[in-house]
């Protein structure tokens, strides 16, 4: 059997390696239009920022390695011009010699990846405007910085690559501005989590322009000024365009292979396309959501490797199946880590779920072991308690928790199950009730025990609409006097029982404390005393002040 693969980065090389493990008889050949193969795309910003020393750390393998280890032939600087599905052949050009030839296949894998989206900005083709997608593009940015010593940089877009570039440019001593067309940074986050990210960037001196777009990059050969749609101008010596990527599907489309609703190549659970014997994997292929079962496009290196392995297994006659993804992602920004898995609240509502949402603010380990607070926003289906998604912002312990949540989501866990997880505990690593367990407890109380939560935005809306509501600040007087929710009365937790007769049982009541625990205790007192409509402010005043006041 002759296997041809188009593309030699994560998915293509994974497919080749798995196919070889399954079969010593197969002839395997990969065509790659770039000179680098099997590189770490996620490491590119850190290479530019000198966090990764040496180009070879990003590209540890070459064609000779794959030939000696896997007996796989990789032809770099070879571009596939077309696929003839009737003749089962590829038309290929050697980019160094301009030789064009035809190569036959029995099985074909399309792993053509994706390319950066270039928004319609006048002057985007200037010499100091860059995108970051492969090692060569990283080399170009790194070289420009070394040779020109830019003092100011503009990053357009705030996805993974954009924000990782913000950190690395700042670490190089370059003043950074970010322009984002959405109303918050990092679209895969809800706005009430994104505000924590925004605050972290502002503290580092990053200038942020939300709800805005660049319409022109002004200057001669190089841009020195970015003109925004509202007329504002940003002085800059370097521009990184990080407005997302789109799948490279032209070869597949011209060959008559079906594309999915996302615009990527449609595949089944075997990674096979609409044409038998042709497979697609990686950033050019469509995924589907483990939560909704619907097609999604979430190009990540982890997914590309998984898809490639499944494609290589399937085309050699074995039975690995693609089970879908959660879109789990994580990235570092200065001292913080941000992670997300499953559906956001926004996405869950769009899908028609009746959601329960909590904001759990807890340290990753005890304070006496230098624990650092994490903000965990979790979304669940109020109908059956199924966990739908989680977002976390914090300094440490975020990676551990997001992976636990992702595992729980993968196996369809309900929030009631989280408390029963037998998680590892010792003071250097966790609190006795891990934040994962505590998240389950909060959501269970909201869904099953009428200890209902109210979000900061919901409470703010009620206040602005002048709704009849009693807001009880259960903190000590000193905290209340320093700052509090508009219209709140101060009834410290220890005095609440003595003031019950002065409260109207027919009125809606919201309790809150600093982070939510004492607010819940106050809520319990009221509910157990016959009050019917009592809500606890999710995440307490700390989350309220960050999300509502930050946006106002």
Coordinates of C-alpha atoms in Angstrom, one line a residue, residues 132-483:
X132 CA 3.0 34.3 12.9
X133 CA 2.3 30.8 11.7
X134 CA 5.4 28.8 11.0
X135 CA 9.1 28.8 12.0
X136 CA 10.1 30.9 9.1
X137 CA 7.6 33.7 10.0
X138 CA 9.0 33.5 13.6
X139 CA 12.5 33.9 12.2
X140 CA 11.4 37.0 10.3
X141 CA 9.9 38.6 13.4
X142 CA 12.9 37.8 15.5
X143 CA 15.3 39.1 12.9
X144 CA 13.4 42.3 12.5
X145 CA 13.4 42.9 16.3
X146 CA 17.2 42.2 16.5
X147 CA 18.1 44.5 13.6
X148 CA 15.7 47.4 14.2
X149 CA 15.2 47.5 18.0
X150 CA 11.5 48.6 17.9
X151 CA 10.3 50.5 20.9
X152 CA 6.6 50.1 20.3
X153 CA 4.5 47.2 18.9
X154 CA 0.9 46.8 18.0
X155 CA -0.8 43.4 18.2
X156 CA -4.1 43.2 16.2
X157 CA -6.3 40.4 17.8
X158 CA -6.3 38.8 21.2
X159 CA -6.4 35.1 20.7
X160 CA -3.7 32.6 21.9
X161 CA -1.0 33.8 19.6
X162 CA -1.8 37.4 20.0
X163 CA -1.7 37.4 23.7
X164 CA 1.4 35.2 23.9
X165 CA 3.1 37.7 21.6
X166 CA 2.1 40.5 23.9
X167 CA 3.9 38.8 26.8
X168 CA 7.0 38.1 24.9
X169 CA 7.2 41.5 23.3
X170 CA 6.8 43.1 26.7
X171 CA 9.5 40.9 28.1
X172 CA 11.8 42.2 25.4
X173 CA 11.2 45.7 26.6
X174 CA 8.8 46.7 23.9
X175 CA 5.8 48.8 24.7
X176 CA 2.7 47.0 23.4
X177 CA -0.8 48.0 22.4
X178 CA -3.7 45.6 21.6
X179 CA -6.6 46.2 19.3
X180 CA -9.5 43.8 19.5
X181 CA -12.7 44.1 17.5
X182 CA -14.8 42.2 20.1
X183 CA -16.0 43.9 23.4
X184 CA -13.6 41.7 25.4
X185 CA -10.2 40.1 25.1
X186 CA -9.9 36.4 24.2
X187 CA -13.2 35.5 22.5
X188 CA -13.3 31.9 23.9
X189 CA -13.8 33.5 27.4
X190 CA -17.0 35.1 28.8
X191 CA -16.6 38.8 29.4
X192 CA -16.8 38.4 33.2
X193 CA -13.7 36.2 33.1
X194 CA -12.0 38.2 30.4
X195 CA -12.0 41.3 32.7
X196 CA -9.5 39.6 35.0
X197 CA -7.2 39.1 31.9
X198 CA -7.7 42.8 30.9
X199 CA -6.8 43.9 34.4
X200 CA -3.6 41.8 34.4
X201 CA -2.5 43.4 31.0
X202 CA -3.3 46.9 32.2
X203 CA -1.2 46.4 35.3
X204 CA 1.7 45.6 33.0
X205 CA 1.3 48.8 31.0
X206 CA -0.3 47.2 27.9
X207 CA -2.7 49.6 26.2
X208 CA -6.0 48.0 25.2
X209 CA -8.5 49.1 22.5
X210 CA -11.7 47.1 22.6
X211 CA -14.7 47.3 20.2
X212 CA -12.2 48.7 17.6
X213 CA -10.5 47.8 14.4
X214 CA -7.5 49.1 12.5
X215 CA -8.5 50.6 9.1
X216 CA -5.1 51.8 7.9
X217 CA -1.4 51.2 8.7
X218 CA 0.1 54.5 7.7
X219 CA 3.7 55.2 6.6
X220 CA 5.9 54.6 3.6
X221 CA 7.8 51.3 3.3
X222 CA 7.1 50.7 7.0
X223 CA 4.2 51.7 9.1
X224 CA 4.6 54.1 12.0
X225 CA 1.0 54.8 12.8
X226 CA -2.2 52.7 13.0
X227 CA -5.4 54.5 12.3
X228 CA -8.5 53.1 14.1
X229 CA -12.1 53.2 12.9
X230 CA -12.9 55.9 15.5
X231 CA -10.1 58.1 14.3
X232 CA -7.7 57.3 17.1
X233 CA -4.1 56.8 16.2
X234 CA -1.5 54.4 17.7
X235 CA 2.2 55.0 17.1
X236 CA 4.1 51.8 16.4
X237 CA 7.3 50.4 15.0
X238 CA 6.1 46.8 14.6
X239 CA 2.7 45.2 13.9
X240 CA 1.7 41.6 14.6
X241 CA -1.6 40.6 12.9
X242 CA -3.1 37.8 15.0
X243 CA -6.8 37.9 13.9
X244 CA -7.2 34.1 13.6
X245 CA -6.6 31.4 11.0
X246 CA -8.7 29.7 8.3
X247 CA -8.3 26.1 7.1
X248 CA -6.3 25.4 3.9
X249 CA -9.1 23.6 2.0
X250 CA -8.5 24.7 -1.6
X251 CA -6.9 21.4 -2.7
X252 CA -9.7 19.4 -1.2
X253 CA -12.5 21.6 -2.6
X254 CA -11.0 21.5 -6.1
X255 CA -10.9 17.7 -5.9
X256 CA -14.6 17.6 -5.0
X257 CA -14.2 16.7 -1.4
X258 CA -17.0 17.9 0.8
X259 CA -16.5 20.8 3.2
X260 CA -18.3 21.0 6.5
X261 CA -20.5 23.8 7.8
X262 CA -17.5 25.4 9.5
X263 CA -15.6 25.7 6.2
X264 CA -13.1 23.0 7.1
X265 CA -13.0 19.6 5.5
X266 CA -15.8 17.3 6.7
X267 CA -14.7 14.0 8.1
X268 CA -16.2 11.0 9.9
X269 CA -15.1 9.3 13.1
X270 CA -12.3 7.6 11.1
X271 CA -11.1 11.0 9.8
X272 CA -12.2 9.8 6.3
X273 CA -13.5 12.5 3.9
X274 CA -16.5 12.2 1.6
X275 CA -14.2 10.3 -0.9
X276 CA -13.3 6.8 0.2
X277 CA -9.6 6.3 0.8
X278 CA -8.9 10.1 1.4
X279 CA -8.5 11.3 5.0
X280 CA -8.1 14.7 6.5
X281 CA -6.7 15.8 9.9
X282 CA -5.3 18.7 11.8
X283 CA -6.1 22.4 11.2
X284 CA -7.7 21.8 7.8
X285 CA -10.3 19.4 9.2
X286 CA -13.6 19.9 11.1
X287 CA -14.1 18.6 14.6
X288 CA -17.3 18.2 16.6
X289 CA -18.3 19.2 20.1
X290 CA -18.4 16.5 22.8
X291 CA -21.1 18.6 24.5
X292 CA -23.5 19.4 21.7
X293 CA -22.4 16.9 19.0
X294 CA -22.4 19.7 16.5
X295 CA -19.5 20.5 14.1
X296 CA -16.9 23.0 15.4
X297 CA -13.6 24.4 14.2
X298 CA -11.1 24.7 17.0
X299 CA -7.6 24.3 15.6
X300 CA -5.2 23.3 18.3
X301 CA -1.9 21.3 18.3
X302 CA -3.3 18.7 20.7
X303 CA -6.3 18.0 18.5
X304 CA -4.1 17.9 15.3
X305 CA -1.9 15.2 16.9
X306 CA -4.9 13.2 18.0
X307 CA -6.5 13.5 14.5
X308 CA -3.3 12.4 12.8
X309 CA -2.9 9.3 14.9
X310 CA -6.5 8.3 14.2
X311 CA -6.1 8.9 10.5
X312 CA -3.0 6.8 10.4
X313 CA -4.7 4.0 12.4
X314 CA -7.8 4.0 10.2
X315 CA -6.2 4.0 6.8
X316 CA -4.1 0.9 7.9
X317 CA -7.3 -1.0 8.8
X318 CA -7.5 -0.5 12.6
X319 CA -10.3 0.8 14.7
X320 CA -9.4 4.1 16.5
X321 CA -12.4 6.5 16.3
X322 CA -12.4 10.3 16.8
X323 CA -14.7 11.1 19.7
X324 CA -14.9 14.9 19.4
X325 CA -13.4 17.6 21.5
X326 CA -14.1 20.1 24.2
X327 CA -11.9 22.9 22.7
X328 CA -9.8 22.8 25.9
X329 CA -7.2 25.6 25.8
X330 CA -4.7 27.1 28.1
X331 CA -2.2 29.9 27.9
X332 CA 0.2 31.9 30.1
X333 CA 0.2 35.7 30.2
X334 CA 2.9 37.2 32.5
X335 CA 2.3 35.8 36.0
X336 CA -1.2 34.4 35.2
X337 CA -2.6 31.3 33.5
X338 CA -6.0 31.3 31.7
X339 CA -7.7 28.1 30.7
X340 CA -11.1 27.1 29.2
X341 CA -12.9 23.8 28.4
X342 CA -16.3 23.0 27.1
X343 CA -19.0 25.7 26.6
X344 CA -18.9 29.2 27.9
X345 CA -22.0 30.6 29.4
X346 CA -22.7 32.6 26.2
X347 CA -22.4 29.4 24.1
X348 CA -24.5 27.4 26.4
X349 CA -27.3 30.0 26.3
X350 CA -27.1 30.1 22.5
X351 CA -27.5 26.3 22.5
X352 CA -30.7 26.7 24.5
X353 CA -29.5 25.3 27.8
X354 CA -31.1 26.5 31.1
X355 CA -27.9 27.2 32.9
X356 CA -26.6 27.3 36.4
X357 CA -23.4 29.4 36.7
X358 CA -21.0 30.0 39.6
X359 CA -17.9 32.0 40.2
X360 CA -15.8 30.2 42.7
X361 CA -12.8 32.2 44.1
X362 CA -10.5 29.9 46.0
X363 CA -6.7 29.5 46.5
X364 CA -5.0 26.7 44.7
X365 CA -3.5 25.6 48.1
X366 CA -3.7 26.9 51.7
X367 CA -2.7 30.5 52.2
X368 CA -0.1 29.3 54.7
X369 CA 1.6 27.5 51.8
X370 CA 1.5 30.6 49.7
X371 CA -1.7 29.7 47.9
X372 CA -2.8 32.0 45.1
X373 CA -6.5 32.7 44.3
X374 CA -8.1 31.3 41.2
X375 CA -11.4 32.4 39.7
X376 CA -13.3 29.4 38.5
X377 CA -16.4 30.1 36.4
X378 CA -18.4 26.9 35.8
X379 CA -21.5 26.4 33.7
X380 CA -24.0 23.5 34.2
X381 CA -27.3 22.3 32.8
X382 CA -29.9 23.2 35.4
X383 CA -32.2 20.5 34.0
X384 CA -29.9 17.5 34.8
X385 CA -26.8 18.9 36.6
X386 CA -24.5 18.0 33.7
X387 CA -21.3 20.1 33.7
X388 CA -21.1 22.1 30.4
X389 CA -17.9 24.1 30.7
X390 CA -15.3 25.8 32.9
X391 CA -13.1 28.9 32.6
X392 CA -10.2 29.6 35.1
X393 CA -8.0 32.6 35.8
X394 CA -5.2 32.4 38.3
X395 CA -1.5 32.4 39.1
X396 CA -0.9 28.7 39.9
X397 CA -2.8 25.4 39.9
X398 CA -4.9 26.3 36.9
X399 CA -3.5 23.6 34.7
X400 CA -4.2 20.9 37.2
X401 CA -7.8 21.9 37.7
X402 CA -8.7 22.5 34.0
X403 CA -7.5 19.0 33.2
X404 CA -9.7 17.5 36.0
X405 CA -12.7 19.5 34.7
X406 CA -11.9 18.4 31.1
X407 CA -11.8 14.8 32.2
X408 CA -15.1 15.2 34.0
X409 CA -16.7 16.8 31.0
X410 CA -15.4 14.0 28.7
X411 CA -17.2 11.4 30.7
X412 CA -20.4 13.4 31.1
X413 CA -20.0 14.1 34.8
X414 CA -22.7 16.0 36.7
X415 CA -21.8 18.7 39.2
X416 CA -23.0 16.5 42.0
X417 CA -20.2 14.1 41.0
X418 CA -17.4 16.6 41.5
X419 CA -17.6 16.6 45.3
X420 CA -17.1 12.9 45.3
X421 CA -13.9 12.9 43.3
X422 CA -11.0 11.4 45.3
X423 CA -8.5 14.1 44.5
X424 CA -5.0 14.2 45.9
X425 CA -4.5 16.4 49.0
X426 CA -1.5 17.7 50.8
X427 CA -1.0 21.3 51.8
X428 CA 1.8 22.0 49.3
X429 CA -0.6 21.0 46.5
X430 CA -4.3 21.7 47.4
X431 CA -6.8 22.6 50.0
X432 CA -8.7 19.9 51.8
X433 CA -11.7 20.5 49.7
X434 CA -10.1 21.1 46.4
X435 CA -11.5 24.1 44.3
X436 CA -12.8 21.5 41.8
X437 CA -14.9 19.8 44.6
X438 CA -16.0 23.2 45.9
X439 CA -17.2 24.2 42.4
X440 CA -19.4 21.1 42.4
X441 CA -20.8 21.9 45.9
X442 CA -21.8 25.5 44.8
X443 CA -23.5 24.4 41.7
X444 CA -25.3 21.5 43.4
X445 CA -26.6 23.9 46.0
X446 CA -27.9 26.2 43.3
X447 CA -29.5 23.4 41.3
X448 CA -30.8 21.0 43.9
X449 CA -31.1 22.9 47.2
X450 CA -32.6 26.2 46.3
X451 CA -29.5 28.0 47.3
X452 CA -29.8 30.1 44.2
X453 CA -27.0 32.2 42.8
X454 CA -27.3 35.5 41.1
X455 CA -24.5 36.8 38.8
X456 CA -22.9 40.2 39.1
X457 CA -24.4 41.3 35.8
X458 CA -27.9 40.1 36.8
X459 CA -27.7 42.0 40.1
X460 CA -26.4 45.1 38.3
X461 CA -29.3 44.9 35.9
X462 CA -31.9 44.7 38.7
X463 CA -30.3 47.7 40.4
X464 CA -30.3 49.7 37.2
X465 CA -34.0 48.8 36.6
X466 CA -34.9 49.9 40.1
X467 CA -36.4 46.5 41.0
X468 CA -37.7 45.9 44.5
X469 CA -34.9 44.0 46.1
X470 CA -33.1 43.9 49.4
X471 CA -29.3 43.6 49.2
X472 CA -27.6 42.4 52.4
X473 CA -23.8 42.9 52.7
X474 CA -22.8 40.2 55.3
X475 CA -19.3 41.5 55.7
X476 CA -17.9 43.4 58.7
X477 CA -18.6 47.1 58.8
X478 CA -15.1 48.1 57.8
X479 CA -15.3 46.2 54.5
X480 CA -18.8 47.6 53.8
X481 CA -17.6 51.2 54.6
X482 CA -14.7 50.9 52.2
X483 CA -16.9 49.8 49.3

